[in-house]
């Protein structure tokens, strides 16, 4: 591993953590836009725009999102909801079983979380939420389905301990070089 490489991008990748304790300090619209814009640079299957991103900044709407999201342990001061437009997916000719649109949600989310960390914001992904309730709250048209929420905020000084890895698997256990 190139652990000795002193590179700003690698440092950002290695130091990002899911942040679940956030301060109530608001995030500037410019910072939310910076995070949002970073998703443009994530790789997307077929390089099509099959996704939609909803930036949520209004406190009342953030509170409502939280009420329908059991996995949202933090109190974000902004959130970006990554959605897939399933009508566009069909129109593009992807079979419903094609994993591309879901993988794209992951590439966009990872890129936005790294961008957030790069500008000093805390972030955390949430997939445990009611798709129907979030779509209703955001007024999304039927084929646009929310798939993942990125919570954003300023990190609090004290963070809860990271989620414990339950099965004791080490990194080396999940790596294979060439044919096993
Ligand atoms: C697809 C996906 C869904 C996740 N859903 C949630 C969630 O609903 N709530 C939550 O607190 N964390 C969620 N996480 C965050 C993981 O728990 C977290 O990445 C993991 O504990 C490792 O923490 P780290 O990224 O700080 O190393 C999710 C992560 C991914 C990739």
PDB file of N, CA and C in Angstrom, residues 71-161:
ATOM      1  N   UNK A  71     -33.027   5.889  10.519  1.00  0.00           N
ATOM      2  CA  UNK A  71     -31.552   5.806  10.456  1.00  0.00           C
ATOM      3  C   UNK A  71     -30.863   7.147  10.586  1.00  0.00           C
ATOM      4  N   UNK A  72     -31.645   8.234  10.678  1.00  0.00           N
ATOM      5  CA  UNK A  72     -31.031   9.561  10.776  1.00  0.00           C
ATOM      6  C   UNK A  72     -30.775   9.884  12.238  1.00  0.00           C
ATOM      7  N   UNK A  73     -29.592   9.505  12.708  1.00  0.00           N
ATOM      8  CA  UNK A  73     -29.284   9.663  14.125  1.00  0.00           C
ATOM      9  C   UNK A  73     -28.823  11.089  14.427  1.00  0.00           C
ATOM     10  N   UNK A  74     -28.329  11.783  13.404  1.00  0.00           N
ATOM     11  CA  UNK A  74     -27.874  13.162  13.606  1.00  0.00           C
ATOM     12  C   UNK A  74     -29.007  14.156  13.351  1.00  0.00           C
ATOM     13  N   UNK A  75     -28.781  15.417  13.749  1.00  0.00           N
ATOM     14  CA  UNK A  75     -29.731  16.501  13.450  1.00  0.00           C
ATOM     15  C   UNK A  75     -29.057  17.402  12.428  1.00  0.00           C
ATOM     16  N   UNK A  76     -29.252  17.108  11.136  1.00  0.00           N
ATOM     17  CA  UNK A  76     -28.524  17.863  10.113  1.00  0.00           C
ATOM     18  C   UNK A  76     -29.053  19.290   9.972  1.00  0.00           C
ATOM     19  N   UNK A  77     -28.181  20.186   9.543  1.00  0.00           N
ATOM     20  CA  UNK A  77     -28.630  21.555   9.250  1.00  0.00           C
ATOM     21  C   UNK A  77     -28.838  21.729   7.740  1.00  0.00           C
ATOM     22  N   UNK A  78     -28.492  20.698   6.982  1.00  0.00           N
ATOM     23  CA  UNK A  78     -28.842  20.624   5.557  1.00  0.00           C
ATOM     24  C   UNK A  78     -28.788  19.148   5.182  1.00  0.00           C
ATOM     25  N   UNK A  79     -29.438  18.811   4.095  1.00  0.00           N
ATOM     26  CA  UNK A  79     -29.391  17.425   3.619  1.00  0.00           C
ATOM     27  C   UNK A  79     -29.516  17.424   2.105  1.00  0.00           C
ATOM     28  N   UNK A  80     -28.894  16.433   1.497  1.00  0.00           N
ATOM     29  CA  UNK A  80     -29.042  16.258   0.053  1.00  0.00           C
ATOM     30  C   UNK A  80     -29.651  14.871  -0.171  1.00  0.00           C
ATOM     31  N   UNK A  81     -30.801  14.869  -0.810  1.00  0.00           N
ATOM     32  CA  UNK A  81     -31.495  13.606  -1.061  1.00  0.00           C
ATOM     33  C   UNK A  81     -31.164  13.178  -2.492  1.00  0.00           C
ATOM     34  N   UNK A  82     -30.543  12.002  -2.602  1.00  0.00           N
ATOM     35  CA  UNK A  82     -30.172  11.483  -3.921  1.00  0.00           C
ATOM     36  C   UNK A  82     -31.315  10.595  -4.402  1.00  0.00           C
ATOM     37  N   UNK A  83     -31.868  10.947  -5.560  1.00  0.00           N
ATOM     38  CA  UNK A  83     -33.028  10.229  -6.085  1.00  0.00           C
ATOM     39  C   UNK A  83     -32.687   9.622  -7.441  1.00  0.00           C
ATOM     40  N   UNK A  84     -33.403   8.566  -7.784  1.00  0.00           N
ATOM     41  CA  UNK A  84     -33.282   7.992  -9.126  1.00  0.00           C
ATOM     42  C   UNK A  84     -34.595   8.243  -9.856  1.00  0.00           C
ATOM     43  N   UNK A  85     -34.486   8.746 -11.092  1.00  0.00           N
ATOM     44  CA  UNK A  85     -35.677   8.914 -11.932  1.00  0.00           C
ATOM     45  C   UNK A  85     -35.864   7.607 -12.709  1.00  0.00           C
ATOM     46  N   UNK A  86     -36.748   6.757 -12.187  1.00  0.00           N
ATOM     47  CA  UNK A  86     -36.895   5.411 -12.754  1.00  0.00           C
ATOM     48  C   UNK A  86     -37.536   5.433 -14.142  1.00  0.00           C
ATOM     49  N   UNK A  87     -38.237   6.512 -14.470  1.00  0.00           N
ATOM     50  CA  UNK A  87     -38.774   6.635 -15.836  1.00  0.00           C
ATOM     51  C   UNK A  87     -37.621   6.849 -16.810  1.00  0.00           C
ATOM     52  N   UNK A  88     -36.661   7.686 -16.420  1.00  0.00           N
ATOM     53  CA  UNK A  88     -35.489   7.915 -17.273  1.00  0.00           C
ATOM     54  C   UNK A  88     -34.653   6.649 -17.410  1.00  0.00           C
ATOM     55  N   UNK A  89     -34.544   5.893 -16.300  1.00  0.00           N
ATOM     56  CA  UNK A  89     -33.779   4.631 -16.323  1.00  0.00           C
ATOM     57  C   UNK A  89     -34.376   3.697 -17.363  1.00  0.00           C
ATOM     58  N   UNK A  90     -35.723   3.591 -17.348  1.00  0.00           N
ATOM     59  CA  UNK A  90     -36.431   2.727 -18.300  1.00  0.00           C
ATOM     60  C   UNK A  90     -36.236   3.264 -19.724  1.00  0.00           C
ATOM     61  N   UNK A  91     -36.360   4.570 -19.857  1.00  0.00           N
ATOM     62  CA  UNK A  91     -36.220   5.196 -21.176  1.00  0.00           C
ATOM     63  C   UNK A  91     -34.842   4.984 -21.766  1.00  0.00           C
ATOM     64  N   UNK A  92     -33.859   4.910 -20.903  1.00  0.00           N
ATOM     65  CA  UNK A  92     -32.488   4.702 -21.364  1.00  0.00           C
ATOM     66  C   UNK A  92     -32.267   3.256 -21.778  1.00  0.00           C
ATOM     67  N   UNK A  93     -33.171   2.378 -21.368  1.00  0.00           N
ATOM     68  CA  UNK A  93     -33.062   0.974 -21.770  1.00  0.00           C
ATOM     69  C   UNK A  93     -32.408   0.076 -20.740  1.00  0.00           C
ATOM     70  N   UNK A  94     -32.190   0.617 -19.533  1.00  0.00           N
ATOM     71  CA  UNK A  94     -31.657  -0.240 -18.467  1.00  0.00           C
ATOM     72  C   UNK A  94     -32.754  -1.198 -18.002  1.00  0.00           C
ATOM     73  N   UNK A  95     -32.433  -2.481 -17.875  1.00  0.00           N
ATOM     74  CA  UNK A  95     -33.373  -3.430 -17.264  1.00  0.00           C
ATOM     75  C   UNK A  95     -33.552  -3.048 -15.797  1.00  0.00           C
ATOM     76  N   UNK A  96     -34.737  -3.337 -15.214  1.00  0.00           N
ATOM     77  CA  UNK A  96     -34.942  -2.978 -13.804  1.00  0.00           C
ATOM     78  C   UNK A  96     -33.911  -3.623 -12.879  1.00  0.00           C
ATOM     79  N   UNK A  97     -33.317  -4.742 -13.327  1.00  0.00           N
ATOM     80  CA  UNK A  97     -32.336  -5.434 -12.479  1.00  0.00           C
ATOM     81  C   UNK A  97     -30.914  -4.878 -12.659  1.00  0.00           C
ATOM     82  N   UNK A  98     -30.727  -3.975 -13.604  1.00  0.00           N
ATOM     83  CA  UNK A  98     -29.389  -3.414 -13.829  1.00  0.00           C
ATOM     84  C   UNK A  98     -28.948  -2.636 -12.576  1.00  0.00           C
ATOM     85  N   UNK A  99     -27.792  -2.981 -12.017  1.00  0.00           N
ATOM     86  CA  UNK A  99     -27.407  -2.317 -10.764  1.00  0.00           C
ATOM     87  C   UNK A  99     -26.869  -0.895 -10.968  1.00  0.00           C
ATOM     88  N   UNK A 100     -26.663  -0.479 -12.225  1.00  0.00           N
ATOM     89  CA  UNK A 100     -26.031   0.821 -12.500  1.00  0.00           C
ATOM     90  C   UNK A 100     -26.617   2.004 -11.736  1.00  0.00           C
ATOM     91  N   UNK A 101     -27.942   2.217 -11.786  1.00  0.00           N
ATOM     92  CA  UNK A 101     -28.493   3.387 -11.095  1.00  0.00           C
ATOM     93  C   UNK A 101     -28.225   3.388  -9.586  1.00  0.00           C
ATOM     94  N   UNK A 102     -28.264   2.187  -8.985  1.00  0.00           N
ATOM     95  CA  UNK A 102     -27.987   2.121  -7.545  1.00  0.00           C
ATOM     96  C   UNK A 102     -26.502   2.370  -7.265  1.00  0.00           C
ATOM     97  N   UNK A 103     -25.649   1.810  -8.114  1.00  0.00           N
ATOM     98  CA  UNK A 103     -24.207   2.034  -7.923  1.00  0.00           C
ATOM     99  C   UNK A 103     -23.909   3.532  -8.050  1.00  0.00           C
ATOM    100  N   UNK A 104     -24.580   4.173  -9.008  1.00  0.00           N
ATOM    101  CA  UNK A 104     -24.389   5.623  -9.195  1.00  0.00           C
ATOM    102  C   UNK A 104     -24.761   6.427  -7.952  1.00  0.00           C
ATOM    103  N   UNK A 105     -25.786   5.962  -7.234  1.00  0.00           N
ATOM    104  CA  UNK A 105     -26.162   6.648  -5.994  1.00  0.00           C
ATOM    105  C   UNK A 105     -24.959   6.612  -5.038  1.00  0.00           C
ATOM    106  N   UNK A 106     -24.280   5.454  -5.019  1.00  0.00           N
ATOM    107  CA  UNK A 106     -23.117   5.296  -4.145  1.00  0.00           C
ATOM    108  C   UNK A 106     -21.936   6.161  -4.571  1.00  0.00           C
ATOM    109  N   UNK A 107     -21.682   6.210  -5.881  1.00  0.00           N
ATOM    110  CA  UNK A 107     -20.531   7.021  -6.326  1.00  0.00           C
ATOM    111  C   UNK A 107     -20.794   8.503  -6.047  1.00  0.00           C
ATOM    112  N   UNK A 108     -22.035   8.934  -6.266  1.00  0.00           N
ATOM    113  CA  UNK A 108     -22.367  10.349  -5.999  1.00  0.00           C
ATOM    114  C   UNK A 108     -22.266  10.635  -4.503  1.00  0.00           C
ATOM    115  N   UNK A 109     -22.783   9.708  -3.693  1.00  0.00           N
ATOM    116  CA  UNK A 109     -22.777   9.919  -2.239  1.00  0.00           C
ATOM    117  C   UNK A 109     -21.350   9.980  -1.709  1.00  0.00           C
ATOM    118  N   UNK A 110     -20.501   9.046  -2.153  1.00  0.00           N
ATOM    119  CA  UNK A 110     -19.118   9.025  -1.668  1.00  0.00           C
ATOM    120  C   UNK A 110     -18.399  10.313  -2.064  1.00  0.00           C
ATOM    121  N   UNK A 111     -18.647  10.753  -3.288  1.00  0.00           N
ATOM    122  CA  UNK A 111     -17.984  11.972  -3.763  1.00  0.00           C
ATOM    123  C   UNK A 111     -18.447  13.178  -2.944  1.00  0.00           C
ATOM    124  N   UNK A 112     -19.759  13.256  -2.683  1.00  0.00           N
ATOM    125  CA  UNK A 112     -20.263  14.408  -1.914  1.00  0.00           C
ATOM    126  C   UNK A 112     -19.760  14.388  -0.468  1.00  0.00           C
ATOM    127  N   UNK A 113     -19.643  13.203   0.117  1.00  0.00           N
ATOM    128  CA  UNK A 113     -19.161  13.142   1.501  1.00  0.00           C
ATOM    129  C   UNK A 113     -17.688  13.552   1.590  1.00  0.00           C
ATOM    130  N   UNK A 114     -16.913  13.182   0.566  1.00  0.00           N
ATOM    131  CA  UNK A 114     -15.508  13.604   0.546  1.00  0.00           C
ATOM    132  C   UNK A 114     -15.413  15.118   0.339  1.00  0.00           C
ATOM    133  N   UNK A 115     -16.273  15.653  -0.538  1.00  0.00           N
ATOM    134  CA  UNK A 115     -16.269  17.110  -0.771  1.00  0.00           C
ATOM    135  C   UNK A 115     -16.635  17.845   0.520  1.00  0.00           C
ATOM    136  N   UNK A 116     -17.647  17.309   1.235  1.00  0.00           N
ATOM    137  CA  UNK A 116     -18.063  17.937   2.493  1.00  0.00           C
ATOM    138  C   UNK A 116     -16.886  17.961   3.475  1.00  0.00           C
ATOM    139  N   UNK A 117     -16.213  16.826   3.585  1.00  0.00           N
ATOM    140  CA  UNK A 117     -15.079  16.733   4.514  1.00  0.00           C
ATOM    141  C   UNK A 117     -13.965  17.702   4.093  1.00  0.00           C
ATOM    142  N   UNK A 118     -13.760  17.830   2.783  1.00  0.00           N
ATOM    143  CA  UNK A 118     -12.688  18.704   2.273  1.00  0.00           C
ATOM    144  C   UNK A 118     -12.931  20.167   2.647  1.00  0.00           C
ATOM    145  N   UNK A 119     -14.214  20.561   2.814  1.00  0.00           N
ATOM    146  CA  UNK A 119     -14.488  21.963   3.186  1.00  0.00           C
ATOM    147  C   UNK A 119     -14.865  22.090   4.668  1.00  0.00           C
ATOM    148  N   UNK A 120     -14.565  21.047   5.435  1.00  0.00           N
ATOM    149  CA  UNK A 120     -14.707  21.132   6.894  1.00  0.00           C
ATOM    150  C   UNK A 120     -16.087  20.810   7.431  1.00  0.00           C
ATOM    151  N   UNK A 121     -16.969  20.273   6.586  1.00  0.00           N
ATOM    152  CA  UNK A 121     -18.302  19.888   7.052  1.00  0.00           C
ATOM    153  C   UNK A 121     -18.330  18.421   7.441  1.00  0.00           C
ATOM    154  N   UNK A 122     -19.252  18.069   8.327  1.00  0.00           N
ATOM    155  CA  UNK A 122     -19.485  16.671   8.656  1.00  0.00           C
ATOM    156  C   UNK A 122     -20.617  16.142   7.787  1.00  0.00           C
ATOM    157  N   UNK A 123     -20.561  14.849   7.484  1.00  0.00           N
ATOM    158  CA  UNK A 123     -21.634  14.270   6.671  1.00  0.00           C
ATOM    159  C   UNK A 123     -21.904  12.840   7.104  1.00  0.00           C
ATOM    160  N   UNK A 124     -23.066  12.347   6.722  1.00  0.00           N
ATOM    161  CA  UNK A 124     -23.402  10.956   7.014  1.00  0.00           C
ATOM    162  C   UNK A 124     -24.509  10.481   6.094  1.00  0.00           C
ATOM    163  N   UNK A 125     -24.351   9.262   5.531  1.00  0.00           N
ATOM    164  CA  UNK A 125     -25.400   8.743   4.652  1.00  0.00           C
ATOM    165  C   UNK A 125     -26.504   8.068   5.465  1.00  0.00           C
ATOM    166  N   UNK A 126     -27.710   8.128   4.951  1.00  0.00           N
ATOM    167  CA  UNK A 126     -28.847   7.445   5.593  1.00  0.00           C
ATOM    168  C   UNK A 126     -29.652   6.743   4.503  1.00  0.00           C
ATOM    169  N   UNK A 127     -29.876   5.448   4.700  1.00  0.00           N
ATOM    170  CA  UNK A 127     -30.764   4.730   3.776  1.00  0.00           C
ATOM    171  C   UNK A 127     -31.986   4.179   4.508  1.00  0.00           C
ATOM    172  N   UNK A 128     -31.945   4.291   5.839  1.00  0.00           N
ATOM    173  CA  UNK A 128     -33.088   3.799   6.607  1.00  0.00           C
ATOM    174  C   UNK A 128     -34.109   4.930   6.748  1.00  0.00           C
ATOM    175  N   UNK A 129     -35.023   5.016   5.782  1.00  0.00           N
ATOM    176  CA  UNK A 129     -36.085   6.031   5.813  1.00  0.00           C
ATOM    177  C   UNK A 129     -37.239   5.537   4.953  1.00  0.00           C
ATOM    178  N   UNK A 130     -38.391   6.135   5.157  1.00  0.00           N
ATOM    179  CA  UNK A 130     -39.573   5.768   4.347  1.00  0.00           C
ATOM    180  C   UNK A 130     -39.489   6.485   3.002  1.00  0.00           C
ATOM    181  N   UNK A 131     -39.318   5.700   1.923  1.00  0.00           N
ATOM    182  CA  UNK A 131     -39.240   6.288   0.566  1.00  0.00           C
ATOM    183  C   UNK A 131     -40.520   7.060   0.238  1.00  0.00           C
ATOM    184  N   UNK A 132     -41.655   6.460   0.611  1.00  0.00           N
ATOM    185  CA  UNK A 132     -42.947   7.076   0.285  1.00  0.00           C
ATOM    186  C   UNK A 132     -43.090   8.411   1.029  1.00  0.00           C
ATOM    187  N   UNK A 133     -42.753   8.405   2.324  1.00  0.00           N
ATOM    188  CA  UNK A 133     -42.919   9.634   3.117  1.00  0.00           C
ATOM    189  C   UNK A 133     -41.976  10.735   2.630  1.00  0.00           C
ATOM    190  N   UNK A 134     -40.723  10.374   2.334  1.00  0.00           N
ATOM    191  CA  UNK A 134     -39.756  11.395   1.882  1.00  0.00           C
ATOM    192  C   UNK A 134     -40.189  11.959   0.527  1.00  0.00           C
ATOM    193  N   UNK A 135     -40.648  11.077  -0.370  1.00  0.00           N
ATOM    194  CA  UNK A 135     -41.110  11.547  -1.688  1.00  0.00           C
ATOM    195  C   UNK A 135     -42.282  12.508  -1.523  1.00  0.00           C
ATOM    196  N   UNK A 136     -43.182  12.199  -0.585  1.00  0.00           N
ATOM    197  CA  UNK A 136     -44.340  13.068  -0.352  1.00  0.00           C
ATOM    198  C   UNK A 136     -43.896  14.415   0.219  1.00  0.00           C
ATOM    199  N   UNK A 137     -43.011  14.369   1.223  1.00  0.00           N
ATOM    200  CA  UNK A 137     -42.547  15.617   1.841  1.00  0.00           C
ATOM    201  C   UNK A 137     -41.865  16.535   0.835  1.00  0.00           C
ATOM    202  N   UNK A 138     -41.129  15.930  -0.112  1.00  0.00           N
ATOM    203  CA  UNK A 138     -40.354  16.740  -1.067  1.00  0.00           C
ATOM    204  C   UNK A 138     -41.146  17.045  -2.345  1.00  0.00           C
ATOM    205  N   UNK A 139     -42.361  16.501  -2.423  1.00  0.00           N
ATOM    206  CA  UNK A 139     -43.186  16.757  -3.607  1.00  0.00           C
ATOM    207  C   UNK A 139     -42.579  16.181  -4.873  1.00  0.00           C
ATOM    208  N   UNK A 140     -41.996  14.972  -4.756  1.00  0.00           N
ATOM    209  CA  UNK A 140     -41.362  14.366  -5.934  1.00  0.00           C
ATOM    210  C   UNK A 140     -42.413  13.702  -6.822  1.00  0.00           C
ATOM    211  N   UNK A 141     -42.291  13.848  -8.129  1.00  0.00           N
ATOM    212  CA  UNK A 141     -43.229  13.145  -9.018  1.00  0.00           C
ATOM    213  C   UNK A 141     -42.993  11.639  -8.948  1.00  0.00           C
ATOM    214  N   UNK A 142     -44.020  10.856  -9.304  1.00  0.00           N
ATOM    215  CA  UNK A 142     -44.032   9.412  -9.071  1.00  0.00           C
ATOM    216  C   UNK A 142     -42.762   8.634  -9.454  1.00  0.00           C
ATOM    217  N   UNK A 143     -42.204   8.789 -10.676  1.00  0.00           N
ATOM    218  CA  UNK A 143     -41.065   7.915 -10.993  1.00  0.00           C
ATOM    219  C   UNK A 143     -39.754   8.310 -10.308  1.00  0.00           C
ATOM    220  N   UNK A 144     -39.746   9.443  -9.619  1.00  0.00           N
ATOM    221  CA  UNK A 144     -38.512   9.891  -8.944  1.00  0.00           C
ATOM    222  C   UNK A 144     -38.532   9.380  -7.509  1.00  0.00           C
ATOM    223  N   UNK A 145     -37.617   8.439  -7.225  1.00  0.00           N
ATOM    224  CA  UNK A 145     -37.633   7.775  -5.913  1.00  0.00           C
ATOM    225  C   UNK A 145     -36.393   8.171  -5.105  1.00  0.00           C
ATOM    226  N   UNK A 146     -36.576   8.645  -3.857  1.00  0.00           N
ATOM    227  CA  UNK A 146     -35.411   8.961  -3.031  1.00  0.00           C
ATOM    228  C   UNK A 146     -34.710   7.672  -2.621  1.00  0.00           C
ATOM    229  N   UNK A 147     -33.393   7.613  -2.781  1.00  0.00           N
ATOM    230  CA  UNK A 147     -32.660   6.371  -2.486  1.00  0.00           C
ATOM    231  C   UNK A 147     -31.682   6.526  -1.322  1.00  0.00           C
ATOM    232  N   UNK A 148     -31.186   7.740  -1.115  1.00  0.00           N
ATOM    233  CA  UNK A 148     -30.180   7.921  -0.047  1.00  0.00           C
ATOM    234  C   UNK A 148     -30.177   9.388   0.364  1.00  0.00           C
ATOM    235  N   UNK A 149     -30.020   9.616   1.661  1.00  0.00           N
ATOM    236  CA  UNK A 149     -29.952  11.003   2.154  1.00  0.00           C
ATOM    237  C   UNK A 149     -28.552  11.246   2.712  1.00  0.00           C
ATOM    238  N   UNK A 150     -27.944  12.336   2.294  1.00  0.00           N
ATOM    239  CA  UNK A 150     -26.673  12.747   2.894  1.00  0.00           C
ATOM    240  C   UNK A 150     -26.987  13.862   3.894  1.00  0.00           C
ATOM    241  N   UNK A 151     -26.716  13.598   5.169  1.00  0.00           N
ATOM    242  CA  UNK A 151     -26.890  14.626   6.192  1.00  0.00           C
ATOM    243  C   UNK A 151     -25.642  15.489   6.233  1.00  0.00           C
ATOM    244  N   UNK A 152     -25.831  16.790   6.409  1.00  0.00           N
ATOM    245  CA  UNK A 152     -24.689  17.708   6.461  1.00  0.00           C
ATOM    246  C   UNK A 152     -24.801  18.612   7.684  1.00  0.00           C
ATOM    247  N   UNK A 153     -23.655  19.034   8.178  1.00  0.00           N
ATOM    248  CA  UNK A 153     -23.637  19.983   9.291  1.00  0.00           C
ATOM    249  C   UNK A 153     -22.213  20.223   9.738  1.00  0.00           C
ATOM    250  N   UNK A 154     -22.091  21.126  10.712  1.00  0.00           N
ATOM    251  CA  UNK A 154     -20.760  21.365  11.291  1.00  0.00           C
ATOM    252  C   UNK A 154     -20.529  20.323  12.388  1.00  0.00           C
ATOM    253  N   UNK A 155     -19.387  19.625  12.350  1.00  0.00           N
ATOM    254  CA  UNK A 155     -19.152  18.571  13.347  1.00  0.00           C
ATOM    255  C   UNK A 155     -19.049  19.140  14.762  1.00  0.00           C
ATOM    256  N   UNK A 156     -19.704  18.469  15.722  1.00  0.00           N
ATOM    257  CA  UNK A 156     -19.552  18.852  17.128  1.00  0.00           C
ATOM    258  C   UNK A 156     -18.172  18.389  17.606  1.00  0.00           C
ATOM    259  N   UNK A 157     -17.704  18.997  18.705  1.00  0.00           N
ATOM    260  CA  UNK A 157     -16.367  18.656  19.210  1.00  0.00           C
ATOM    261  C   UNK A 157     -16.313  17.197  19.673  1.00  0.00           C
ATOM    262  N   UNK A 158     -17.389  16.747  20.295  1.00  0.00           N
ATOM    263  CA  UNK A 158     -17.441  15.357  20.796  1.00  0.00           C
ATOM    264  C   UNK A 158     -18.285  14.505  19.852  1.00  0.00           C
ATOM    265  N   UNK A 159     -17.776  13.369  19.443  1.00  0.00           N
ATOM    266  CA  UNK A 159     -18.519  12.462  18.561  1.00  0.00           C
ATOM    267  C   UNK A 159     -18.828  11.162  19.291  1.00  0.00           C
ATOM    268  N   UNK A 160     -19.984  10.547  19.005  1.00  0.00           N
ATOM    269  CA  UNK A 160     -20.243   9.224  19.578  1.00  0.00           C
ATOM    270  C   UNK A 160     -19.231   8.229  19.018  1.00  0.00           C
ATOM    271  N   UNK A 161     -18.986   7.118  19.726  1.00  0.00           N
ATOM    272  CA  UNK A 161     -18.044   6.128  19.192  1.00  0.00           C
ATOM    273  C   UNK A 161     -18.534   5.608  17.841  1.00  0.00           C
TER     274      UNK A 161
END
